[in-house]
mmCIF file of N, CA, C and O in Angstrom:
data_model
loop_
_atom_site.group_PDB
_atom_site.id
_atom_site.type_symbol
_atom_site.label_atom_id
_atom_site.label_comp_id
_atom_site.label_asym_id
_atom_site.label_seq_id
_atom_site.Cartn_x
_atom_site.Cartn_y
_atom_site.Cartn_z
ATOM 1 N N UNK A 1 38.394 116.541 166.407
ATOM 2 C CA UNK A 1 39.454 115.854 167.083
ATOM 3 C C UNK A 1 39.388 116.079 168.584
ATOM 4 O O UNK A 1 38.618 116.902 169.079
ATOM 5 N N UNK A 2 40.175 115.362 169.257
ATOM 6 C CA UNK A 2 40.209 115.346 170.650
ATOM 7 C C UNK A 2 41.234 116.470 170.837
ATOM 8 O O UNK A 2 42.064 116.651 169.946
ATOM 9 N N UNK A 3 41.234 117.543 172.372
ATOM 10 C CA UNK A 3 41.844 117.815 172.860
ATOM 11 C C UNK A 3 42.562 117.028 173.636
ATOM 12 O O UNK A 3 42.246 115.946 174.130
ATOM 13 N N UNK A 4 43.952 117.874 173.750
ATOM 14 C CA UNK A 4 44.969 117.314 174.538
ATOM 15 C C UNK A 4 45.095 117.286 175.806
ATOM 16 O O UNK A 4 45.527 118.287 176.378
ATOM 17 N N UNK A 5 44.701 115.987 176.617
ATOM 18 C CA UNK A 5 44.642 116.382 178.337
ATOM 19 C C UNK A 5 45.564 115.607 178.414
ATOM 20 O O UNK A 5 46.119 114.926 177.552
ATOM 21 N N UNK A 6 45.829 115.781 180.124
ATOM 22 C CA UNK A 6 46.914 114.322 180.944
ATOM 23 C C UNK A 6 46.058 114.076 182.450
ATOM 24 O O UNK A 6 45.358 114.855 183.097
ATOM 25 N N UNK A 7 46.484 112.485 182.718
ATOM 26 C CA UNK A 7 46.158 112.438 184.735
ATOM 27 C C UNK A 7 47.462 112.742 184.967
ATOM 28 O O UNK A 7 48.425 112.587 184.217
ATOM 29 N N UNK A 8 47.414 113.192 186.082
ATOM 30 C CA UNK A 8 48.504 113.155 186.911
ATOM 31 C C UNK A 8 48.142 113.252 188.058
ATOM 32 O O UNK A 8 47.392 114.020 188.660
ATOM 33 N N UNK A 9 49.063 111.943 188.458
ATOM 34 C CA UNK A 9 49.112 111.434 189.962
ATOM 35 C C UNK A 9 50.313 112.147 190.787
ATOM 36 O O UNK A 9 51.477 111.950 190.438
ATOM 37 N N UNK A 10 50.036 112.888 191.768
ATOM 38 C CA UNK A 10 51.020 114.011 192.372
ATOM 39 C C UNK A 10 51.347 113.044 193.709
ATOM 40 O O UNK A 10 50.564 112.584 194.541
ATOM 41 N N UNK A 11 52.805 112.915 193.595
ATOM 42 C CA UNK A 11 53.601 112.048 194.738
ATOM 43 C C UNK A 11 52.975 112.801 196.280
ATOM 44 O O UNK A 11 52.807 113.997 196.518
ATOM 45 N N UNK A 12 52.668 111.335 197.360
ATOM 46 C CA UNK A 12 52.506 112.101 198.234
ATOM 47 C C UNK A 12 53.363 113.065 199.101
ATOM 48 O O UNK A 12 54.578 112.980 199.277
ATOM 49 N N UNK A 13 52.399 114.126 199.681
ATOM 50 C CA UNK A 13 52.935 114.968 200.408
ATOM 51 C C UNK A 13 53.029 116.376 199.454
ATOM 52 O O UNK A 13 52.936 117.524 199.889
ATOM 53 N N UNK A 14 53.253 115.948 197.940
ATOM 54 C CA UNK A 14 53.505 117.114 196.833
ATOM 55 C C UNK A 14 51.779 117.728 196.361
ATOM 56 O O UNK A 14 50.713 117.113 196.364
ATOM 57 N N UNK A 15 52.038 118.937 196.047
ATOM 58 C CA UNK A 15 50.845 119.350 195.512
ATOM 59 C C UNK A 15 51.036 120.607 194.342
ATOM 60 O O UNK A 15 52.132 121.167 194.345
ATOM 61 N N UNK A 16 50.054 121.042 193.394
ATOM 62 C CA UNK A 16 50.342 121.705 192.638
ATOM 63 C C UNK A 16 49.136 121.869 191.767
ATOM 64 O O UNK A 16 48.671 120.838 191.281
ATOM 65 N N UNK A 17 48.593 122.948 191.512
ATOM 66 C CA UNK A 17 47.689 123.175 190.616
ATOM 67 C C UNK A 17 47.835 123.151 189.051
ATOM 68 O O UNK A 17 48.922 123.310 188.495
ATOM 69 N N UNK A 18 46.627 122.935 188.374
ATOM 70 C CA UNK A 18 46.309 122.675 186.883
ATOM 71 C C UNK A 18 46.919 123.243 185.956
ATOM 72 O O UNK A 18 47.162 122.840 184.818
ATOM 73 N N UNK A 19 47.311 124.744 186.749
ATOM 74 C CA UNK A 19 47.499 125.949 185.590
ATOM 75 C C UNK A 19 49.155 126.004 185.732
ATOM 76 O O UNK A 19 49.956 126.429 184.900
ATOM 77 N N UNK A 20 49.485 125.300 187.378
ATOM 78 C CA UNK A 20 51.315 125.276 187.104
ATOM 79 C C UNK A 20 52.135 124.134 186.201
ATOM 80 O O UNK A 20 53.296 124.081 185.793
ATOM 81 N N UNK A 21 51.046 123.296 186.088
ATOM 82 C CA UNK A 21 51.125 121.939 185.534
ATOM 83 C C UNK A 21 51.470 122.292 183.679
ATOM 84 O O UNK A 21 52.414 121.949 182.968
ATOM 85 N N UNK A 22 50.498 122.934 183.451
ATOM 86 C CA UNK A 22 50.259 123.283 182.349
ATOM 87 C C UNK A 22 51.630 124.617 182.075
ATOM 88 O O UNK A 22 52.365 124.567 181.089
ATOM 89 N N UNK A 23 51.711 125.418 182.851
ATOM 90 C CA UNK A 23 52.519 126.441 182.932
ATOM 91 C C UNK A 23 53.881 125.361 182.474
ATOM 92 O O UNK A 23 54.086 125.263 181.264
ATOM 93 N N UNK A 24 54.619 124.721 183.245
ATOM 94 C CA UNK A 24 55.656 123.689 183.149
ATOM 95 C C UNK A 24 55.802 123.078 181.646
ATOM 96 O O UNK A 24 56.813 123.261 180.968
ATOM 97 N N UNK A 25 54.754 122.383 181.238
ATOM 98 C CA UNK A 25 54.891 121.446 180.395
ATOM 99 C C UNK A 25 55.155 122.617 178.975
ATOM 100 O O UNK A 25 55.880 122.483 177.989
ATOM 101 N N UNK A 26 54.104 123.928 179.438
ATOM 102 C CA UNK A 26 54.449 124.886 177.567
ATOM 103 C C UNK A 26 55.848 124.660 178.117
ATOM 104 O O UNK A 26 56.473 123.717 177.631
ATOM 105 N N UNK A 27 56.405 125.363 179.024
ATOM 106 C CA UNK A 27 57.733 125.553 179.345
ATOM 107 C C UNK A 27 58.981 124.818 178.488
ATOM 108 O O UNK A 27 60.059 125.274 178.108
ATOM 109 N N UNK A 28 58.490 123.738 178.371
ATOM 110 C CA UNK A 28 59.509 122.167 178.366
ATOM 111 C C UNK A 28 58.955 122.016 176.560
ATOM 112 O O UNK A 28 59.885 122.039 175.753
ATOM 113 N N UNK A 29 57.450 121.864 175.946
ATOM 114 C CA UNK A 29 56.894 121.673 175.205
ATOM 115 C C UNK A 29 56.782 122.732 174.322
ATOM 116 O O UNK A 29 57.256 123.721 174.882
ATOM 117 N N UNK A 30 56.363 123.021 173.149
ATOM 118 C CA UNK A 30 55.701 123.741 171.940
ATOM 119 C C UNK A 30 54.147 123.813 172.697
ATOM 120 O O UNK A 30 53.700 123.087 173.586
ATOM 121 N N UNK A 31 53.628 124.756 172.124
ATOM 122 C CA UNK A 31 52.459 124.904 172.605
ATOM 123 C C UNK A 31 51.557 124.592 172.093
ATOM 124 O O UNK A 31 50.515 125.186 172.370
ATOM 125 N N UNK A 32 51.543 123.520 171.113
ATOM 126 C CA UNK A 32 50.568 123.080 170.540
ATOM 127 C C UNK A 32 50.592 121.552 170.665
ATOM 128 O O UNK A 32 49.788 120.849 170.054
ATOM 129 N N UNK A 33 51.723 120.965 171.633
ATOM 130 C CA UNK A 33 52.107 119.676 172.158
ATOM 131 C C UNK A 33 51.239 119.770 173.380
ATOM 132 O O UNK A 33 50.518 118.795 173.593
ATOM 133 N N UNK A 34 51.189 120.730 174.176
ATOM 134 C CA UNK A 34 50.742 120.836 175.356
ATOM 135 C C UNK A 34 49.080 120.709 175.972
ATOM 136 O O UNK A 34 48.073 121.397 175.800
ATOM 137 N N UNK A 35 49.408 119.325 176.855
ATOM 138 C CA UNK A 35 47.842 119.427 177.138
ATOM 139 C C UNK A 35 47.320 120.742 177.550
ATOM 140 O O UNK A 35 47.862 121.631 178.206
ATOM 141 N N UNK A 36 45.849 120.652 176.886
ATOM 142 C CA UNK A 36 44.772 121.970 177.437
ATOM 143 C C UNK A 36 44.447 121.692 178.492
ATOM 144 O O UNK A 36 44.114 122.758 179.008
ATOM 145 N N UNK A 37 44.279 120.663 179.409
ATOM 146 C CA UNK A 37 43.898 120.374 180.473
ATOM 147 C C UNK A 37 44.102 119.193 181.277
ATOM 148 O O UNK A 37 43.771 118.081 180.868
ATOM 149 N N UNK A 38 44.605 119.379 182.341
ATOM 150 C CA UNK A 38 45.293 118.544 183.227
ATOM 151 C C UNK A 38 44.515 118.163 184.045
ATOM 152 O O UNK A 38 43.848 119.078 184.527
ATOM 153 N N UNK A 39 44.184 116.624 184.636
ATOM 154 C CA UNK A 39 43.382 116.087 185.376
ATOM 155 C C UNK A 39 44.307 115.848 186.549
ATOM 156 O O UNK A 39 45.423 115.506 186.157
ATOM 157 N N UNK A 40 44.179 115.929 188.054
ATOM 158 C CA UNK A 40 44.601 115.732 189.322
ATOM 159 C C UNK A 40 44.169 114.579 189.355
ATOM 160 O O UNK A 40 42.984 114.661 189.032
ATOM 161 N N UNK A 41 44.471 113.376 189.588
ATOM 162 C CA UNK A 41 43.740 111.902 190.030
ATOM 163 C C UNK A 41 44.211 111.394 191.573
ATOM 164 O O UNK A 41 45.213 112.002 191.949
ATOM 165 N N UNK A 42 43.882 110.762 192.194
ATOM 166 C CA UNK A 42 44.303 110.575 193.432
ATOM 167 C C UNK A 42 45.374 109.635 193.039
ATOM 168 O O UNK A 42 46.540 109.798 193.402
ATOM 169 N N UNK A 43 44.817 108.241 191.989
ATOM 170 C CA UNK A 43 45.676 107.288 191.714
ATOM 171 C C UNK A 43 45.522 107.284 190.060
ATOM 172 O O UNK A 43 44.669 107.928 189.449
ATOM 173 N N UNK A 44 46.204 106.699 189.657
ATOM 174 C CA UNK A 44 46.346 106.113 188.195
ATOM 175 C C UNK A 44 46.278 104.912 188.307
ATOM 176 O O UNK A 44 46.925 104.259 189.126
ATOM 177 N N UNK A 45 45.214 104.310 187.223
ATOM 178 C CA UNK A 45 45.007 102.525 187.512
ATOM 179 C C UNK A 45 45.925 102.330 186.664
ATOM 180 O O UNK A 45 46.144 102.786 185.542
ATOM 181 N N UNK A 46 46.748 101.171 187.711
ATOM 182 C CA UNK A 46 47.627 100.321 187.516
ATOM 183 C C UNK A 46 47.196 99.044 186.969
ATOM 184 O O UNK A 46 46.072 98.558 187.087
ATOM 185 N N UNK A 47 48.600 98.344 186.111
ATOM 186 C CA UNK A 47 48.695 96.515 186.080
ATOM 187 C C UNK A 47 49.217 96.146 187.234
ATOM 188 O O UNK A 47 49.461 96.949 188.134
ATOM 189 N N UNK A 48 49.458 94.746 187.312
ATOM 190 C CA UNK A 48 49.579 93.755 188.393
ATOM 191 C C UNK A 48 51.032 94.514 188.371
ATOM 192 O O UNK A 48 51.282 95.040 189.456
ATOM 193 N N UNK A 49 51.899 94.662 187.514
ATOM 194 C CA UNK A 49 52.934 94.719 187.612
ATOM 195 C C UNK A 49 53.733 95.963 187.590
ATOM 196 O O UNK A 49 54.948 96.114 187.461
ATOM 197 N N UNK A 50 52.689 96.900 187.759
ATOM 198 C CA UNK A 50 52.407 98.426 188.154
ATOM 199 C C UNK A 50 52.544 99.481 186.900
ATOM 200 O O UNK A 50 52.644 100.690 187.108
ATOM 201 N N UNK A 51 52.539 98.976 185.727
ATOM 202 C CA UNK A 51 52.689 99.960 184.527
ATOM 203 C C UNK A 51 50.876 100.312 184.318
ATOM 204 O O UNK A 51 49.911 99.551 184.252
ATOM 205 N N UNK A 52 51.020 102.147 184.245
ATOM 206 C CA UNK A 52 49.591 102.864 184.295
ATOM 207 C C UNK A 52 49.007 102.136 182.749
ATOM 208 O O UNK A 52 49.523 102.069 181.633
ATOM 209 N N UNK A 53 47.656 101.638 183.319
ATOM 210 C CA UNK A 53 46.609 101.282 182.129
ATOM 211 C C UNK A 53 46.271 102.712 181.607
ATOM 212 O O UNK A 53 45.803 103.491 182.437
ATOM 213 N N UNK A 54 46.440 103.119 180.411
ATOM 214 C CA UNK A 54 46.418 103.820 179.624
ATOM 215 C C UNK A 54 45.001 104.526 178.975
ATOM 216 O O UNK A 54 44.455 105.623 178.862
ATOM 217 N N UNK A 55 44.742 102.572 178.511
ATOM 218 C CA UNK A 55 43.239 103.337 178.320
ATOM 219 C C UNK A 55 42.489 103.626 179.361
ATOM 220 O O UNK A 55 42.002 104.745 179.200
ATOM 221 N N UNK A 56 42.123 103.075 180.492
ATOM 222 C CA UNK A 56 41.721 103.295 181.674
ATOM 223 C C UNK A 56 41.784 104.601 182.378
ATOM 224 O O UNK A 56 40.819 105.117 182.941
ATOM 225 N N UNK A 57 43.163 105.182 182.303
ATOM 226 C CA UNK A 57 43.292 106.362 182.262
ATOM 227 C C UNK A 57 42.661 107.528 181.690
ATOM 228 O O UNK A 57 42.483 108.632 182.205
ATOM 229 N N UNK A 58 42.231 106.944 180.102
ATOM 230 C CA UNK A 58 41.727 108.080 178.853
ATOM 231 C C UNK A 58 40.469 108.158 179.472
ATOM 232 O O UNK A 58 40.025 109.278 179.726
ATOM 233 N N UNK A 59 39.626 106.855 179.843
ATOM 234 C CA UNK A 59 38.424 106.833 180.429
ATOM 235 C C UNK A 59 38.030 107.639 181.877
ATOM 236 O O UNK A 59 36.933 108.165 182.064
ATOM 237 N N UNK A 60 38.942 107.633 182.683
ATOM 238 C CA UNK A 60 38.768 108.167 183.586
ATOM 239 C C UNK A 60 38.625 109.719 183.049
ATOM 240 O O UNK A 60 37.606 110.409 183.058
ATOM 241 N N UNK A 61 40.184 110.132 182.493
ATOM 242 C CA UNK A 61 39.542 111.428 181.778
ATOM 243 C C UNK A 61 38.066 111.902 181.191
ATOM 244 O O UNK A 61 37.411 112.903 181.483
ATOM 245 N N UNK A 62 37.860 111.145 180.532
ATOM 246 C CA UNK A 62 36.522 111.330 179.661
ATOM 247 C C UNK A 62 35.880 110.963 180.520
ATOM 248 O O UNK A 62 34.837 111.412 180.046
ATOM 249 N N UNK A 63 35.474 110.383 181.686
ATOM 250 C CA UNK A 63 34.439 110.332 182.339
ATOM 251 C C UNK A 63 33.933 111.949 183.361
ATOM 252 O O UNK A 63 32.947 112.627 183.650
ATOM 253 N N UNK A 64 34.981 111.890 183.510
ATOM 254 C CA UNK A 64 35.290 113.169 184.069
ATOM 255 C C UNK A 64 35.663 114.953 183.774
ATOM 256 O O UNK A 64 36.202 115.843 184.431
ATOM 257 N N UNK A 65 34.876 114.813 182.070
ATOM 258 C CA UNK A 65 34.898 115.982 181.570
ATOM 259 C C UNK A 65 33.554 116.763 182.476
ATOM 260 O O UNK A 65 32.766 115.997 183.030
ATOM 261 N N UNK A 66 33.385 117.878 182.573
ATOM 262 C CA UNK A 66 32.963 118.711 183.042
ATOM 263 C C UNK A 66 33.519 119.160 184.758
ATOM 264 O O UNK A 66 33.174 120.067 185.516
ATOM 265 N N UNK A 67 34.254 118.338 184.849
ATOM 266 C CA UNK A 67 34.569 118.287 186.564
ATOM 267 C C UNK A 67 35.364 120.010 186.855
ATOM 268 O O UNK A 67 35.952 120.552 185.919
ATOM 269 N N UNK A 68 35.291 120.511 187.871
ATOM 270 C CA UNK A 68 35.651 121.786 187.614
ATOM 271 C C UNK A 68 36.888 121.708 187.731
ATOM 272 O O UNK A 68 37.478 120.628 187.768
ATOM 273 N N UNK A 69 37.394 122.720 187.798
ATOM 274 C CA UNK A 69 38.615 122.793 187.684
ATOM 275 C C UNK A 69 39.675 123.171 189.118
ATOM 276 O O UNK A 69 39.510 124.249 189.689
ATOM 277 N N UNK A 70 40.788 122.144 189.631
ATOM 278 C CA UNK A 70 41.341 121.905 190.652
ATOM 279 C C UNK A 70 40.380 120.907 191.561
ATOM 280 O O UNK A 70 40.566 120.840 192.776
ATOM 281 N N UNK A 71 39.662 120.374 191.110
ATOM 282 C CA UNK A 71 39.032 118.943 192.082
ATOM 283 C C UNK A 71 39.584 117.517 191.524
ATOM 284 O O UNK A 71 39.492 117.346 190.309
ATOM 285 N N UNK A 72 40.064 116.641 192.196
ATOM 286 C CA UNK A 72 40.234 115.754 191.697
ATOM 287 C C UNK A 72 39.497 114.384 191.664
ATOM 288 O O UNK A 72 38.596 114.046 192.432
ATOM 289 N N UNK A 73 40.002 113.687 190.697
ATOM 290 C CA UNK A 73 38.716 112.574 190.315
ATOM 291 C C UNK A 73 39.512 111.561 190.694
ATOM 292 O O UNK A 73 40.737 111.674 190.724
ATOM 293 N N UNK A 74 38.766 110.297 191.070
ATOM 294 C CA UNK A 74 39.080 108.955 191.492
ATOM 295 C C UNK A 74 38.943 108.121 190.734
ATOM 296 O O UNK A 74 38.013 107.944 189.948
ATOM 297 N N UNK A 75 40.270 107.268 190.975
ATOM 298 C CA UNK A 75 40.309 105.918 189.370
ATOM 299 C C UNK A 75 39.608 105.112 190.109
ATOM 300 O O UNK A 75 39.339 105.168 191.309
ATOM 301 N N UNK A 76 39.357 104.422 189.375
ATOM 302 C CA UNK A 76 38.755 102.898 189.299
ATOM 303 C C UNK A 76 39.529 101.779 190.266
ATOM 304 O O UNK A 76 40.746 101.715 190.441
ATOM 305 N N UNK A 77 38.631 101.017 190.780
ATOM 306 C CA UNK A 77 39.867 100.364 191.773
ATOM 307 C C UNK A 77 40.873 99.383 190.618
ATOM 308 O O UNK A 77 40.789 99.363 189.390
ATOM 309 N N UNK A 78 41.618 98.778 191.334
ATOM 310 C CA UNK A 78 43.001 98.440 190.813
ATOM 311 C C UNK A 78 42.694 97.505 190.442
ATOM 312 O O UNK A 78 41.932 96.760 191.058
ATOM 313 N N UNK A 79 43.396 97.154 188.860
ATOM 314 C CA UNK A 79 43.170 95.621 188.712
ATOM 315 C C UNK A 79 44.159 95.080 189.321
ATOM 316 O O UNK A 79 45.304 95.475 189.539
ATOM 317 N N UNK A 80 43.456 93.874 189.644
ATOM 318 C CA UNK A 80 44.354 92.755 189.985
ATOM 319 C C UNK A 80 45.282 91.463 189.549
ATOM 320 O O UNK A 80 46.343 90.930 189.874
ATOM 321 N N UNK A 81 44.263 91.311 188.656
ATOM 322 C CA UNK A 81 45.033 90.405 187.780
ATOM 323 C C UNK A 81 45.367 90.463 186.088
ATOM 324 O O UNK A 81 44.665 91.111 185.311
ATOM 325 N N UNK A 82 46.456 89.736 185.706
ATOM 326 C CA UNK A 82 46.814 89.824 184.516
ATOM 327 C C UNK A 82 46.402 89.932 183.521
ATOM 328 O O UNK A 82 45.557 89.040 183.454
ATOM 329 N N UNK A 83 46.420 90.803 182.008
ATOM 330 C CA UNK A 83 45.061 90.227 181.325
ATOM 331 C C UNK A 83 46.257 90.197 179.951
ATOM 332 O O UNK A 83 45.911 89.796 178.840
#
């Protein structure tokens, strides 16, 4: 099975590392709800109408397994149009 990750896109000006991210969510979560690993993204690809593409997201994750840890990875540029 897959482990449990997330992107997260950190509002500008805000910042915060992997392990406080993770620290937070056991906090709030069961610990077996809780992603193992948290991806930093600059952006999350969006729709036209700004709700995060999901799978796009999973992909970015998975493209980006081995990346170390506290670097962040870059989405895909934005779609533009409707699908």
């Amino acid at each position: 099975g897959e482990a449990v990750s997330a992107a997260v896109e950190l509002k500008d000006g805000k910042s915060a590392s992997e392990a406080d991210l993770v620290a937070f969510v056991k906090s709030e979560l069961d610990s077996v709800k809780a992603p193992k690993r948290i991806h930093i993204v600059s952006e999350l690809p969006r729709s036209a109408v700004g709700k995060v593409l999901r799978r796009e997201a999973r992909d970015l994750i998975q493209a980006g397994r081995g990346t170390p840890s506290g670097s962040t990875l870059s989405s895909p540029s934005k779609n533009t149009g409707m699908t």
